[in-house]
mmCIF file of C-alpha atoms in Angstrom:
data_model
loop_
_atom_site.group_PDB
_atom_site.id
_atom_site.type_symbol
_atom_site.label_atom_id
_atom_site.label_comp_id
_atom_site.label_asym_id
_atom_site.label_seq_id
_atom_site.Cartn_x
_atom_site.Cartn_y
_atom_site.Cartn_z
ATOM 1 C CA UNK A 1 0.192 28.139 93.739
ATOM 2 C CA UNK A 2 -0.832 28.705 97.349
ATOM 3 C CA UNK A 3 -1.719 32.297 96.489
ATOM 4 C CA UNK A 4 -3.933 31.138 93.638
ATOM 5 C CA UNK A 5 -5.777 28.668 95.874
ATOM 6 C CA UNK A 6 -6.237 31.404 98.462
ATOM 7 C CA UNK A 7 -7.697 33.679 95.787
ATOM 8 C CA UNK A 8 -10.313 31.080 94.886
ATOM 9 C CA UNK A 9 -11.074 30.479 98.551
ATOM 10 C CA UNK A 10 -11.688 34.200 98.891
ATOM 11 C CA UNK A 11 -14.362 33.978 96.201
ATOM 12 C CA UNK A 12 -16.334 31.542 98.341
ATOM 13 C CA UNK A 13 -16.099 33.737 101.439
ATOM 14 C CA UNK A 14 -17.966 36.634 99.828
ATOM 15 C CA UNK A 15 -21.701 37.215 100.288
ATOM 16 C CA UNK A 16 -22.566 37.390 96.584
ATOM 17 C CA UNK A 17 -26.219 38.230 97.279
ATOM 18 C CA UNK A 18 -25.227 41.835 98.011
ATOM 19 C CA UNK A 19 -28.661 42.234 99.572
ATOM 20 C CA UNK A 20 -28.073 45.737 100.882
ATOM 21 C CA UNK A 21 -26.345 47.102 97.789
ATOM 22 C CA UNK A 22 -28.192 50.195 96.520
ATOM 23 C CA UNK A 23 -28.547 51.058 92.856
ATOM 24 C CA UNK A 24 -25.550 53.221 92.101
ATOM 25 C CA UNK A 25 -25.783 56.480 90.184
ATOM 26 C CA UNK A 26 -24.433 55.315 86.769
ATOM 27 C CA UNK A 27 -27.257 52.754 86.614
ATOM 28 C CA UNK A 28 -29.780 55.580 86.810
ATOM 29 C CA UNK A 29 -28.758 57.039 83.457
ATOM 30 C CA UNK A 30 -31.195 54.908 81.463
ATOM 31 C CA UNK A 31 -33.658 52.073 82.171
ATOM 32 C CA UNK A 32 -32.284 48.623 81.388
ATOM 33 C CA UNK A 33 -33.732 45.197 82.312
ATOM 34 C CA UNK A 34 -31.976 42.591 84.437
ATOM 35 C CA UNK A 35 -28.772 44.588 84.654
ATOM 36 C CA UNK A 36 -25.684 43.470 86.559
ATOM 37 C CA UNK A 37 -25.497 44.922 90.029
ATOM 38 C CA UNK A 38 -22.213 46.794 90.158
ATOM 39 C CA UNK A 39 -20.820 44.758 93.048
ATOM 40 C CA UNK A 40 -20.512 41.581 90.959
ATOM 41 C CA UNK A 41 -17.992 42.714 88.293
ATOM 42 C CA UNK A 42 -16.259 45.031 90.768
ATOM 43 C CA UNK A 43 -15.625 42.201 93.234
ATOM 44 C CA UNK A 44 -14.564 39.723 90.547
ATOM 45 C CA UNK A 45 -12.027 42.205 89.186
ATOM 46 C CA UNK A 46 -10.659 42.977 92.639
ATOM 47 C CA UNK A 47 -10.284 39.313 93.636
ATOM 48 C CA UNK A 48 -9.106 37.777 90.343
ATOM 49 C CA UNK A 49 -7.072 40.663 88.942
ATOM 50 C CA UNK A 50 -6.122 41.153 85.301
ATOM 51 C CA UNK A 51 -2.867 39.918 83.700
ATOM 52 C CA UNK A 52 -0.470 42.563 82.444
ATOM 53 C CA UNK A 53 -0.989 43.796 78.872
ATOM 54 C CA UNK A 54 -4.529 42.435 78.654
ATOM 55 C CA UNK A 55 -8.063 43.812 78.893
ATOM 56 C CA UNK A 56 -11.376 42.941 80.489
ATOM 57 C CA UNK A 57 -13.976 41.644 78.044
ATOM 58 C CA UNK A 58 -17.781 41.526 78.215
ATOM 59 C CA UNK A 59 -19.294 39.850 75.126
ATOM 60 C CA UNK A 60 -22.837 40.809 76.230
ATOM 61 C CA UNK A 61 -22.062 44.233 77.635
ATOM 62 C CA UNK A 62 -25.666 45.459 77.953
ATOM 63 C CA UNK A 63 -25.770 48.640 80.006
ATOM 64 C CA UNK A 64 -21.969 48.701 80.335
ATOM 65 C CA UNK A 65 -21.668 47.857 84.025
ATOM 66 C CA UNK A 66 -18.613 45.614 83.614
ATOM 67 C CA UNK A 67 -16.914 48.173 81.361
ATOM 68 C CA UNK A 68 -17.574 51.039 83.762
ATOM 69 C CA UNK A 69 -16.340 49.092 86.784
ATOM 70 C CA UNK A 70 -13.204 48.112 84.845
ATOM 71 C CA UNK A 71 -12.565 51.789 84.069
ATOM 72 C CA UNK A 72 -13.024 52.839 87.687
ATOM 73 C CA UNK A 73 -10.415 50.261 88.711
ATOM 74 C CA UNK A 74 -8.007 51.415 85.995
ATOM 75 C CA UNK A 75 -8.388 48.606 83.450
ATOM 76 C CA UNK A 76 -9.060 48.925 79.721
ATOM 77 C CA UNK A 77 -12.052 46.967 78.490
ATOM 78 C CA UNK A 78 -13.940 45.843 75.399
ATOM 79 C CA UNK A 79 -17.678 45.242 75.212
ATOM 80 C CA UNK A 80 -19.850 43.768 72.480
ATOM 81 C CA UNK A 81 -23.618 43.970 72.132
ATOM 82 C CA UNK A 82 -26.096 43.411 69.329
ATOM 83 C CA UNK A 83 -28.518 45.972 70.741
ATOM 84 C CA UNK A 84 -27.685 49.532 69.587
ATOM 85 C CA UNK A 85 -29.404 51.062 72.630
ATOM 86 C CA UNK A 86 -27.161 48.980 74.894
ATOM 87 C CA UNK A 87 -24.114 50.172 72.957
ATOM 88 C CA UNK A 88 -25.273 53.803 73.147
ATOM 89 C CA UNK A 89 -25.724 53.488 76.906
ATOM 90 C CA UNK A 90 -22.342 51.782 77.331
ATOM 91 C CA UNK A 91 -20.596 54.499 75.315
ATOM 92 C CA UNK A 92 -22.108 57.356 77.299
ATOM 93 C CA UNK A 93 -21.548 55.607 80.623
ATOM 94 C CA UNK A 94 -17.844 55.076 79.922
ATOM 95 C CA UNK A 95 -17.132 58.638 78.714
ATOM 96 C CA UNK A 96 -16.952 61.895 80.570
ATOM 97 C CA UNK A 97 -19.725 64.260 79.530
ATOM 98 C CA UNK A 98 -18.483 66.904 77.079
ATOM 99 C CA UNK A 99 -18.033 70.427 78.468
ATOM 100 C CA UNK A 100 -20.562 71.603 75.881
ATOM 101 C CA UNK A 101 -23.306 69.262 77.090
ATOM 102 C CA UNK A 102 -25.260 71.776 79.194
ATOM 103 C CA UNK A 103 -25.231 74.427 76.494
ATOM 104 C CA UNK A 104 -26.165 71.804 73.901
ATOM 105 C CA UNK A 105 -29.190 70.350 75.684
ATOM 106 C CA UNK A 106 -30.549 73.797 76.579
ATOM 107 C CA UNK A 107 -30.227 74.881 72.939
ATOM 108 C CA UNK A 108 -31.820 71.648 71.668
ATOM 109 C CA UNK A 109 -34.732 72.143 74.049
ATOM 110 C CA UNK A 110 -35.273 75.785 73.080
ATOM 111 C CA UNK A 111 -35.099 75.165 69.343
ATOM 112 C CA UNK A 112 -37.256 72.034 69.533
ATOM 113 C CA UNK A 113 -40.013 73.895 71.373
ATOM 114 C CA UNK A 114 -39.862 76.678 68.776
ATOM 115 C CA UNK A 115 -40.078 74.157 65.923
ATOM 116 C CA UNK A 116 -43.149 72.379 67.313
ATOM 117 C CA UNK A 117 -45.688 74.084 65.018
ATOM 118 C CA UNK A 118 -43.591 74.113 61.838
ATOM 119 C CA UNK A 119 -45.044 71.066 60.098
ATOM 120 C CA UNK A 120 -42.482 68.806 61.706
ATOM 121 C CA UNK A 121 -41.928 65.586 59.741
ATOM 122 C CA UNK A 122 -42.624 62.509 61.857
ATOM 123 C CA UNK A 123 -40.686 59.360 60.885
ATOM 124 C CA UNK A 124 -42.534 56.329 59.545
ATOM 125 C CA UNK A 125 -42.633 53.839 62.416
ATOM 126 C CA UNK A 126 -44.975 50.810 62.693
ATOM 127 C CA UNK A 127 -48.070 51.314 64.919
ATOM 128 C CA UNK A 128 -46.856 54.760 65.960
ATOM 129 C CA UNK A 129 -50.360 56.153 66.486
ATOM 130 C CA UNK A 130 -51.179 53.270 68.825
ATOM 131 C CA UNK A 131 -48.213 53.900 71.092
ATOM 132 C CA UNK A 132 -47.733 57.685 70.876
ATOM 133 C CA UNK A 133 -50.183 60.588 70.820
ATOM 134 C CA UNK A 134 -49.896 62.889 67.800
ATOM 135 C CA UNK A 135 -48.531 65.874 69.709
ATOM 136 C CA UNK A 136 -46.050 63.604 71.490
ATOM 137 C CA UNK A 137 -44.854 62.304 68.108
ATOM 138 C CA UNK A 138 -44.250 65.852 66.903
ATOM 139 C CA UNK A 139 -42.418 66.841 70.095
ATOM 140 C CA UNK A 140 -40.088 63.819 69.933
ATOM 141 C CA UNK A 141 -39.444 64.497 66.248
ATOM 142 C CA UNK A 142 -38.432 68.102 66.924
ATOM 143 C CA UNK A 143 -35.952 66.987 69.584
ATOM 144 C CA UNK A 144 -34.475 64.351 67.267
ATOM 145 C CA UNK A 145 -34.092 66.928 64.477
ATOM 146 C CA UNK A 146 -32.266 69.342 66.764
ATOM 147 C CA UNK A 147 -29.995 66.638 68.199
ATOM 148 C CA UNK A 148 -29.015 65.724 64.624
ATOM 149 C CA UNK A 149 -27.530 69.206 64.154
ATOM 150 C CA UNK A 150 -24.901 68.611 66.845
ATOM 151 C CA UNK A 151 -21.425 68.298 65.355
ATOM 152 C CA UNK A 152 -19.689 66.733 68.360
ATOM 153 C CA UNK A 153 -20.415 62.987 68.329
ATOM 154 C CA UNK A 154 -20.050 62.517 72.111
ATOM 155 C CA UNK A 155 -22.518 65.345 72.759
ATOM 156 C CA UNK A 156 -24.939 63.975 70.181
ATOM 157 C CA UNK A 157 -24.891 60.492 71.683
ATOM 158 C CA UNK A 158 -25.376 61.803 75.230
ATOM 159 C CA UNK A 159 -28.420 63.760 74.032
ATOM 160 C CA UNK A 160 -29.752 60.705 72.194
ATOM 161 C CA UNK A 161 -29.419 58.643 75.359
ATOM 162 C CA UNK A 162 -31.290 61.282 77.379
ATOM 163 C CA UNK A 163 -34.124 61.207 74.839
ATOM 164 C CA UNK A 164 -34.085 57.394 74.710
ATOM 165 C CA UNK A 165 -34.475 57.245 78.481
ATOM 166 C CA UNK A 166 -37.873 58.992 78.349
ATOM 167 C CA UNK A 167 -39.408 57.279 75.292
ATOM 168 C CA UNK A 168 -41.426 54.724 77.264
ATOM 169 C CA UNK A 169 -42.504 57.329 79.817
ATOM 170 C CA UNK A 170 -44.046 59.580 77.163
ATOM 171 C CA UNK A 171 -45.599 56.696 75.212
ATOM 172 C CA UNK A 172 -48.824 54.791 75.816
ATOM 173 C CA UNK A 173 -46.829 51.826 77.081
ATOM 174 C CA UNK A 174 -47.755 51.050 80.661
ATOM 175 C CA UNK A 175 -44.196 50.962 81.990
ATOM 176 C CA UNK A 176 -40.637 49.918 81.258
ATOM 177 C CA UNK A 177 -41.475 46.403 82.472
ATOM 178 C CA UNK A 178 -44.998 45.944 81.087
ATOM 179 C CA UNK A 179 -45.609 45.956 77.356
ATOM 180 C CA UNK A 180 -49.286 46.946 77.350
ATOM 181 C CA UNK A 181 -51.053 50.037 76.015
ATOM 182 C CA UNK A 182 -52.760 52.318 78.528
ATOM 183 C CA UNK A 183 -54.207 55.799 78.394
ATOM 184 C CA UNK A 184 -51.764 58.431 79.627
ATOM 185 C CA UNK A 185 -52.268 62.173 79.870
ATOM 186 C CA UNK A 186 -48.963 63.040 78.175
ATOM 187 C CA UNK A 187 -48.615 66.291 76.226
ATOM 188 C CA UNK A 188 -45.913 67.816 74.055
ATOM 189 C CA UNK A 189 -44.973 70.052 76.970
ATOM 190 C CA UNK A 190 -44.435 66.929 79.097
ATOM 191 C CA UNK A 191 -42.054 65.543 76.463
ATOM 192 C CA UNK A 192 -39.938 68.681 76.508
ATOM 193 C CA UNK A 193 -39.905 68.807 80.313
ATOM 194 C CA UNK A 194 -38.988 65.128 80.618
ATOM 195 C CA UNK A 195 -36.142 65.646 78.140
ATOM 196 C CA UNK A 196 -34.785 68.537 80.196
ATOM 197 C CA UNK A 197 -35.050 66.480 83.384
ATOM 198 C CA UNK A 198 -33.290 63.535 81.745
ATOM 199 C CA UNK A 199 -30.375 65.745 80.704
ATOM 200 C CA UNK A 200 -30.102 67.199 84.207
ATOM 201 C CA UNK A 201 -30.308 63.699 85.683
ATOM 202 C CA UNK A 202 -27.449 62.650 83.410
ATOM 203 C CA UNK A 203 -25.263 65.404 84.840
ATOM 204 C CA UNK A 204 -26.150 64.338 88.394
ATOM 205 C CA UNK A 205 -25.562 60.616 87.852
ATOM 206 C CA UNK A 206 -22.636 60.554 85.426
ATOM 207 C CA UNK A 207 -19.479 60.456 87.562
ATOM 208 C CA UNK A 208 -16.202 61.765 86.231
ATOM 209 C CA UNK A 209 -13.782 59.038 85.103
ATOM 210 C CA UNK A 210 -10.208 59.973 85.962
ATOM 211 C CA UNK A 211 -8.251 56.704 85.683
ATOM 212 C CA UNK A 212 -7.447 57.109 81.988
ATOM 213 C CA UNK A 213 -8.669 53.573 81.259
ATOM 214 C CA UNK A 214 -10.519 53.169 77.971
ATOM 215 C CA UNK A 215 -13.636 51.226 77.004
ATOM 216 C CA UNK A 216 -14.219 50.082 73.437
ATOM 217 C CA UNK A 217 -17.798 49.200 72.463
ATOM 218 C CA UNK A 218 -18.570 47.076 69.401
ATOM 219 C CA UNK A 219 -22.147 46.982 68.075
ATOM 220 C CA UNK A 220 -22.204 43.523 66.477
ATOM 221 C CA UNK A 221 -23.593 40.039 66.949
ATOM 222 C CA UNK A 222 -21.147 38.312 69.282
ATOM 223 C CA UNK A 223 -21.386 35.156 67.165
ATOM 224 C CA UNK A 224 -19.836 37.071 64.258
ATOM 225 C CA UNK A 225 -16.945 38.478 66.299
ATOM 226 C CA UNK A 226 -13.431 37.196 65.585
ATOM 227 C CA UNK A 227 -10.011 37.644 67.140
ATOM 228 C CA UNK A 228 -9.267 40.477 64.695
ATOM 229 C CA UNK A 229 -12.303 42.411 66.001
ATOM 230 C CA UNK A 230 -10.909 42.169 69.532
ATOM 231 C CA UNK A 231 -7.398 43.123 68.488
ATOM 232 C CA UNK A 232 -5.742 42.511 71.846
ATOM 233 C CA UNK A 233 -5.285 39.938 74.619
ATOM 234 C CA UNK A 234 -8.126 39.257 77.046
ATOM 235 C CA UNK A 235 -7.148 38.584 80.645
ATOM 236 C CA UNK A 236 -10.561 38.519 82.282
ATOM 237 C CA UNK A 237 -14.056 37.903 80.935
ATOM 238 C CA UNK A 238 -17.050 38.992 82.999
ATOM 239 C CA UNK A 239 -20.445 38.583 81.407
ATOM 240 C CA UNK A 240 -24.024 37.380 81.708
ATOM 241 C CA UNK A 241 -25.407 35.796 78.520
ATOM 242 C CA UNK A 242 -29.127 36.270 77.816
ATOM 243 C CA UNK A 243 -31.043 33.402 79.401
ATOM 244 C CA UNK A 244 -32.934 31.418 76.733
ATOM 245 C CA UNK A 245 -36.645 32.326 76.700
ATOM 246 C CA UNK A 246 -36.315 34.694 79.660
ATOM 247 C CA UNK A 247 -35.789 38.310 78.604
ATOM 248 C CA UNK A 248 -36.684 40.166 75.433
ATOM 249 C CA UNK A 249 -34.219 43.015 75.189
ATOM 250 C CA UNK A 250 -35.250 43.920 71.641
ATOM 251 C CA UNK A 251 -38.902 44.321 72.747
ATOM 252 C CA UNK A 252 -37.971 46.333 75.802
ATOM 253 C CA UNK A 253 -36.109 48.828 73.611
ATOM 254 C CA UNK A 254 -38.153 48.480 70.398
ATOM 255 C CA UNK A 255 -39.523 52.009 70.095
ATOM 256 C CA UNK A 256 -36.329 53.539 71.410
ATOM 257 C CA UNK A 257 -34.542 51.868 68.498
ATOM 258 C CA UNK A 258 -37.095 52.986 65.937
ATOM 259 C CA UNK A 259 -37.087 56.603 67.105
ATOM 260 C CA UNK A 260 -33.290 56.752 66.968
ATOM 261 C CA UNK A 261 -33.148 55.233 63.490
ATOM 262 C CA UNK A 262 -32.194 51.639 64.345
ATOM 263 C CA UNK A 263 -33.938 48.420 63.262
ATOM 264 C CA UNK A 264 -35.362 46.385 66.167
ATOM 265 C CA UNK A 265 -36.601 43.625 63.866
ATOM 266 C CA UNK A 266 -33.046 42.994 62.715
ATOM 267 C CA UNK A 267 -31.952 42.887 66.348
ATOM 268 C CA UNK A 268 -34.728 40.426 67.213
ATOM 269 C CA UNK A 269 -33.711 38.050 64.420
ATOM 270 C CA UNK A 270 -30.218 37.585 65.868
ATOM 271 C CA UNK A 271 -30.845 38.110 69.582
ATOM 272 C CA UNK A 272 -29.732 35.147 71.658
ATOM 273 C CA UNK A 273 -32.412 34.033 74.097
ATOM 274 C CA UNK A 274 -35.296 36.080 72.646
ATOM 275 C CA UNK A 275 -38.626 34.388 73.417
ATOM 276 C CA UNK A 276 -39.971 34.340 69.817
ATOM 277 C CA UNK A 277 -37.151 31.974 68.853
ATOM 278 C CA UNK A 278 -38.352 29.473 71.460
ATOM 279 C CA UNK A 279 -42.149 29.749 71.345
ATOM 280 C CA UNK A 280 -42.838 28.964 67.696
ATOM 281 C CA UNK A 281 -43.403 25.417 66.466
ATOM 282 C CA UNK A 282 -40.067 23.659 65.931
ATOM 283 C CA UNK A 283 -38.427 26.651 67.635
ATOM 284 C CA UNK A 284 -35.036 26.787 69.277
ATOM 285 C CA UNK A 285 -34.146 24.643 72.290
ATOM 286 C CA UNK A 286 -31.321 24.426 74.776
ATOM 287 C CA UNK A 287 -29.325 22.656 72.035
ATOM 288 C CA UNK A 288 -29.302 25.902 70.041
ATOM 289 C CA UNK A 289 -28.193 27.829 73.133
ATOM 290 C CA UNK A 290 -25.367 25.321 73.673
ATOM 291 C CA UNK A 291 -24.210 25.728 70.070
ATOM 292 C CA UNK A 292 -24.247 29.521 70.455
ATOM 293 C CA UNK A 293 -22.238 29.369 73.673
ATOM 294 C CA UNK A 294 -19.807 26.929 72.069
ATOM 295 C CA UNK A 295 -19.019 29.616 69.458
ATOM 296 C CA UNK A 296 -18.385 32.020 72.319
ATOM 297 C CA UNK A 297 -15.907 29.628 73.947
ATOM 298 C CA UNK A 298 -14.221 29.152 70.579
ATOM 299 C CA UNK A 299 -13.668 32.923 70.548
ATOM 300 C CA UNK A 300 -12.261 32.715 74.081
ATOM 301 C CA UNK A 301 -9.856 30.012 72.870
ATOM 302 C CA UNK A 302 -8.284 32.507 70.469
ATOM 303 C CA UNK A 303 -8.237 35.627 72.674
ATOM 304 C CA UNK A 304 -8.016 34.758 76.379
ATOM 305 C CA UNK A 305 -4.511 34.514 77.817
ATOM 306 C CA UNK A 306 -3.260 31.380 79.530
ATOM 307 C CA UNK A 307 -4.037 31.829 83.226
ATOM 308 C CA UNK A 308 -6.862 34.251 82.429
ATOM 309 C CA UNK A 309 -10.336 33.825 83.874
ATOM 310 C CA UNK A 310 -13.818 33.611 82.418
ATOM 311 C CA UNK A 311 -16.661 34.615 84.749
ATOM 312 C CA UNK A 312 -20.201 33.881 83.596
ATOM 313 C CA UNK A 313 -23.329 34.768 85.548
ATOM 314 C CA UNK A 314 -26.251 32.617 84.413
ATOM 315 C CA UNK A 315 -29.574 31.346 85.779
ATOM 316 C CA UNK A 316 -31.897 28.598 84.654
ATOM 317 C CA UNK A 317 -34.548 28.903 81.954
ATOM 318 C CA UNK A 318 -37.958 27.407 81.294
ATOM 319 C CA UNK A 319 -38.604 26.286 77.721
ATOM 320 C CA UNK A 320 -42.115 24.959 77.047
ATOM 321 C CA UNK A 321 -42.471 23.824 80.647
ATOM 322 C CA UNK A 322 -39.019 22.245 80.926
ATOM 323 C CA UNK A 323 -36.448 23.626 83.360
ATOM 324 C CA UNK A 324 -33.105 24.136 81.609
ATOM 325 C CA UNK A 325 -29.870 24.065 83.604
ATOM 326 C CA UNK A 326 -27.947 26.774 81.754
ATOM 327 C CA UNK A 327 -25.115 26.701 84.304
ATOM 328 C CA UNK A 328 -24.657 23.003 83.567
ATOM 329 C CA UNK A 329 -24.566 23.683 79.831
ATOM 330 C CA UNK A 330 -21.899 26.375 80.294
ATOM 331 C CA UNK A 331 -19.847 24.180 82.634
ATOM 332 C CA UNK A 332 -19.862 21.270 80.189
ATOM 333 C CA UNK A 333 -18.718 23.525 77.360
ATOM 334 C CA UNK A 334 -15.920 24.999 79.454
ATOM 335 C CA UNK A 335 -14.730 21.497 80.304
ATOM 336 C CA UNK A 336 -14.799 20.471 76.631
ATOM 337 C CA UNK A 337 -12.637 23.493 75.786
ATOM 338 C CA UNK A 338 -10.116 22.580 78.482
ATOM 339 C CA UNK A 339 -10.915 25.233 81.108
ATOM 340 C CA UNK A 340 -10.831 24.468 84.829
ATOM 341 C CA UNK A 341 -13.829 25.388 86.919
ATOM 342 C CA UNK A 342 -12.506 27.186 90.015
ATOM 343 C CA UNK A 343 -15.795 28.435 91.432
ATOM 344 C CA UNK A 344 -19.528 27.801 91.142
ATOM 345 C CA UNK A 345 -21.368 30.186 93.425
ATOM 346 C CA UNK A 346 -25.146 30.358 93.681
ATOM 347 C CA UNK A 347 -26.611 33.745 94.539
ATOM 348 C CA UNK A 348 -30.162 34.898 95.160
ATOM 349 C CA UNK A 349 -31.651 37.503 92.857
ATOM 350 C CA UNK A 350 -33.422 40.359 94.598
ATOM 351 C CA UNK A 351 -37.187 40.453 94.060
ATOM 352 C CA UNK A 352 -36.793 44.014 92.767
ATOM 353 C CA UNK A 353 -34.872 42.745 89.730
ATOM 354 C CA UNK A 354 -37.947 41.834 87.707
ATOM 355 C CA UNK A 355 -37.792 40.296 84.266
ATOM 356 C CA UNK A 356 -39.478 42.042 81.372
ATOM 357 C CA UNK A 357 -41.863 39.102 80.977
ATOM 358 C CA UNK A 358 -42.624 37.602 84.417
ATOM 359 C CA UNK A 359 -44.516 34.664 82.919
ATOM 360 C CA UNK A 360 -41.414 33.369 81.195
ATOM 361 C CA UNK A 361 -38.698 34.803 83.404
ATOM 362 C CA UNK A 362 -39.405 33.917 87.033
ATOM 363 C CA UNK A 363 -35.790 33.508 88.031
ATOM 364 C CA UNK A 364 -34.959 33.557 91.752
ATOM 365 C CA UNK A 365 -31.290 32.607 91.700
ATOM 366 C CA UNK A 366 -28.307 32.448 89.399
ATOM 367 C CA UNK A 367 -24.831 30.965 89.363
ATOM 368 C CA UNK A 368 -21.517 32.771 89.154
ATOM 369 C CA UNK A 369 -19.235 30.401 87.270
ATOM 370 C CA UNK A 370 -15.491 31.082 87.222
ATOM 371 C CA UNK A 371 -13.175 29.182 84.880
ATOM 372 C CA UNK A 372 -9.410 29.381 84.397
ATOM 373 C CA UNK A 373 -7.759 28.907 81.021
ATOM 374 C CA UNK A 374 -4.915 26.440 81.595
ATOM 375 C CA UNK A 375 -3.548 26.059 78.059
#
């Protein structure tokens, strides 16, 4: 017992702000809003450990940071996310690049350039002419067509991620963090060059994984996940649920999803925390968020081992002018489910970690909550 107490004391001795921590190379593979800094899951894993014959679980895996850090430390992991772009990124991040990747992206580039003038079919996507110039549409379409010819699934998904990473850059959208249309001097040639650069950047920033640990990614709504979907024991949960009314992940990745054949409207309808759910008349409130998180804890009840830990990083929200204490909501739920709170650490969020919608997401700090399952 003394060792356990010492472990929890160690949590409180750490500077969780990680002010000087640089963005590490795997996080440069693809833009993603409000991502975990790598030091948080890495440190939690190192301090808390993982019980034998169990895995690390992230029910909102996003860009796959928790899964990747688990792999690097030799632990198997499972991640769930509703957003297909998040799942694509998590898959590529937690795999070694195929040996054929260089040959594949060079061939895709060459054939796509050659196909540019061959009456390329552009997919039907809402408001496409508003957000993408005609020649840009054709260039993207040729790349997508050539990627589709790849037989190796890992290679295909790595190429899709490279293309996804440049979609906003070659669009009329102002930036990855500002959803406004502006005039850009982007040509088809720029699209092809950006795609090449993205593939080369992937090679530079995708480290080799040699531990043999596996990561399983499930593209589903976490509220529909059951114990049978998990299929194994969970020893450690590390996650950050979407803050209600703060970030709009579906909007941030909307045209990436459409170009790659996914449905962002379907994602929006089920996305926890998405602003449209909260802004309409008689919209969702913190009560809805509490009910959603209660379902999550019910899943933990069935899958997390006795003595396992649940780590949740969460900040406050503002809903129609009211400040919502999300950490308090989570803590109350954990108590109702019989978990012991062993740490509640407040950390400052760096000013460089901007929300996608600053008006609704001005969050300066967040809490790292750590619970132990006692039963």
